[in-house]
Amino acid sequence: MTIFATTLGIGKASLRVLRAQPRLMLFPALAIAVNLTLLLLLLPGLDDPADGLALALVYFLGHGVAVFFSAGLVSEALRALRGDSISLAGGLGCAAARFRAIAAYSIIESTVGLVLGALARGGRPGRWLKMLLGGAWSLFSYLGLPVLIAERRGGYDSLRRSGELLRQTWGETAVSELGFRVLLVHMMIVLLIVCVIIARLVNESFALVLAIALVLAGVMVAATLQAIYRAALYIFAAEGVVPDGFDTPEMHAVWHVK
Amino acid sequence: MALEVKLDYDRGVPIYRQIFEAVVSALATGALDRGEQLPTIHELAARLEVNPNTVARAYRELEQDGYIAGKRGVGTFPAEAGDAPAPSAADRDHVLRGIFERAWAEAARHRIGLSELRAYFRKAQP
């Protein structure tokens, strides 16, 4: 199966679930809104905007917010894949109940992100190392949040278990991660083309506003699709079955369903 | 007695297979009576907080292997005594573990130690 067919299969299956439960998009929308509000409130208050410690704190807080809403999203995506009804309150309640685990998970992820960022500043070898380790880390932690929610584990334990599940499904995870990246690149290219056409037809400032709105919408759709996909891959890896919506010949080929 | 399923995510065994083993073990140890109805797919999925397809696959394989039988419009029940197969070699270890765990728990409740239990098993051997 080509990467294009894989990407199409993943996108179509995740989109099917999203179309049935569009309210899932509220979680990334809220994450963006809360993070923008935090930035507007915190950044002007910094004495020195270049203060590394203060910026690191803002980074940790922002990442914590993103992980919190992602956890709520994954919890509701798991429910949607079970055929249960979903709600914003239900997802936020679930994330709030797992607050300590989410905080630990977020701190580990943010720290890894900082280390990778520091590596990238070390010239070309550093950038290569960052790319290599960053790729390995994104595969290792791919199922961390579904594990944290479904198995009620702590932050560190969820990442460890995600790595364990990766050993069973590394091929499926690697192909999926690559497929998702290809999907995101395609989405962004389409958005860019739409904005360029509008800039030519209408005016540039309108195109800029539209571009920002489209990029935000694109980020929300992509985050939701990826959360749905991770929840589905978790069910396949841990429970041994293909959830409804993903039970298609394309997904059977991607996941090597026996 | 209600079907008891304890999921162990660290065993490295898929969840549908753990449900399969739990039913086989419950049948072998008598924890699940022959005439007793099994929970529906959605009941068990909700109780275990797993995907309904996971329970459906476990039930499907249990039915294929002759452990349980679905009665249309009524529910799913253990297969008739004569029809139920002996556990396969792969399931024997799990069934034995279930038997031992129940015996061990009962013995511990009466403050009977492992050595005493072992000695009794040896003595009571038919």
Tab-separated table of N, CA and C in Angstrom, chain A residues 81-82 150-153 160-161 164 234-235 238-244, chain B residues 9-10 12-17 42 45 49-55 57:
chain	number	residue	atom	x	y	z
A	81	LEU	N	-15.836	6.034	19.834
A	81	LEU	CA	-15.511	4.778	19.145
A	81	LEU	C	-16.226	3.585	19.778
A	82	ARG	N	-16.666	3.754	21.058
A	82	ARG	CA	-17.462	2.698	21.703
A	82	ARG	C	-18.929	2.800	21.309
A	150	ALA	N	-7.482	5.492	29.322
A	150	ALA	CA	-8.172	4.192	29.342
A	150	ALA	C	-7.698	3.290	30.469
A	151	GLU	N	-6.413	3.361	30.804
A	151	GLU	CA	-5.880	2.436	31.800
A	151	GLU	C	-5.629	3.120	33.143
A	152	ARG	N	-5.972	4.404	33.224
A	152	ARG	CA	-5.840	5.186	34.459
A	152	ARG	C	-4.442	5.061	35.066
A	153	ARG	N	-3.436	5.258	34.264
A	153	ARG	CA	-2.061	5.181	34.754
A	153	ARG	C	-1.523	6.573	35.021
A	160	ARG	N	5.617	4.793	29.511
A	160	ARG	CA	6.304	3.493	29.492
A	160	ARG	C	5.436	2.460	28.764
A	161	ARG	N	4.138	2.464	29.102
A	161	ARG	CA	3.208	1.514	28.469
A	161	ARG	C	3.045	1.819	26.974
A	164	GLU	N	5.731	0.202	25.307
A	164	GLU	CA	5.486	-1.257	25.246
A	164	GLU	C	4.563	-1.595	24.083
A	234	TYR	N	-5.009	2.783	19.663
A	234	TYR	CA	-4.868	2.223	21.014
A	234	TYR	C	-5.790	1.011	21.176
A	235	ILE	N	-7.049	1.147	20.736
A	235	ILE	CA	-8.012	0.037	20.859
A	235	ILE	C	-7.483	-1.175	20.086
A	238	ALA	N	-4.201	-2.453	22.159
A	238	ALA	CA	-4.389	-2.994	23.514
A	238	ALA	C	-5.510	-4.014	23.588
A	239	GLU	N	-6.604	-3.764	22.862
A	239	GLU	CA	-7.768	-4.640	23.004
A	239	GLU	C	-7.805	-5.725	21.927
A	240	GLY	N	-7.085	-5.498	20.838
A	240	GLY	CA	-6.986	-6.532	19.800
A	240	GLY	C	-8.122	-6.514	18.801
A	241	VAL	N	-8.868	-5.408	18.707
A	241	VAL	CA	-9.961	-5.329	17.730
A	241	VAL	C	-9.910	-4.002	16.974
A	242	VAL	N	-10.577	-3.984	15.843
A	242	VAL	CA	-10.674	-2.757	15.049
A	242	VAL	C	-11.998	-2.079	15.402
A	243	PRO	N	-11.957	-0.832	15.904
A	243	PRO	CA	-13.219	-0.183	16.273
A	243	PRO	C	-14.069	0.187	15.055
A	244	ASP	N	-15.363	0.355	15.289
A	244	ASP	CA	-16.268	0.758	14.202
A	244	ASP	C	-15.770	2.072	13.596
B	9	TYR	N	-3.626	-5.063	32.160
B	9	TYR	CA	-3.042	-4.456	30.959
B	9	TYR	C	-1.543	-4.744	30.835
B	10	ASP	N	-0.937	-5.206	31.929
B	10	ASP	CA	0.511	-5.456	31.877
B	10	ASP	C	0.855	-6.871	31.417
B	12	GLY	N	0.347	-8.250	28.591
B	12	GLY	CA	0.751	-8.330	27.183
B	12	GLY	C	-0.185	-9.213	26.375
B	13	VAL	N	-1.367	-9.491	26.926
B	13	VAL	CA	-2.362	-10.309	26.219
B	13	VAL	C	-3.504	-9.375	25.825
B	14	PRO	N	-3.938	-9.407	24.544
B	14	PRO	CA	-5.020	-8.495	24.145
B	14	PRO	C	-6.263	-8.660	25.037
B	15	ILE	N	-6.984	-7.572	25.199
B	15	ILE	CA	-8.108	-7.569	26.122
B	15	ILE	C	-9.185	-8.585	25.711
B	16	TYR	N	-9.436	-8.715	24.391
B	16	TYR	CA	-10.488	-9.674	23.987
B	16	TYR	C	-10.107	-11.082	24.428
B	17	ARG	N	-8.785	-11.371	24.405
B	17	ARG	CA	-8.312	-12.706	24.790
B	17	ARG	C	-8.437	-12.897	26.314
B	42	HIS	N	-22.913	-5.158	25.376
B	42	HIS	CA	-22.847	-3.760	25.802
B	42	HIS	C	-22.732	-3.622	27.314
B	45	ALA	N	-19.100	-4.531	28.080
B	45	ALA	CA	-18.211	-3.480	27.561
B	45	ALA	C	-18.278	-2.244	28.450
B	49	GLU	N	-15.317	-0.923	30.603
B	49	GLU	CA	-14.889	0.297	29.901
B	49	GLU	C	-13.978	-0.039	28.715
B	50	VAL	N	-14.454	-0.970	27.908
B	50	VAL	CA	-13.729	-1.327	26.683
B	50	VAL	C	-14.674	-1.180	25.496
B	51	ASN	N	-14.127	-1.305	24.310
B	51	ASN	CA	-14.937	-1.184	23.104
B	51	ASN	C	-15.864	-2.392	22.971
B	52	PRO	N	-17.130	-2.200	22.581
B	52	PRO	CA	-18.047	-3.348	22.427
B	52	PRO	C	-17.509	-4.395	21.449
B	53	ASN	N	-16.750	-3.952	20.440
B	53	ASN	CA	-16.182	-4.912	19.482
B	53	ASN	C	-15.233	-5.892	20.168
B	54	THR	N	-14.610	-5.445	21.258
B	54	THR	CA	-13.667	-6.291	21.997
B	54	THR	C	-14.421	-7.454	22.655
B	55	VAL	N	-15.546	-7.126	23.307
B	55	VAL	CA	-16.362	-8.174	23.947
B	55	VAL	C	-16.987	-9.054	22.857
B	57	ARG	N	-15.804	-9.803	19.978
B	57	ARG	CA	-14.815	-10.754	19.429
B	57	ARG	C	-14.592	-11.914	20.412
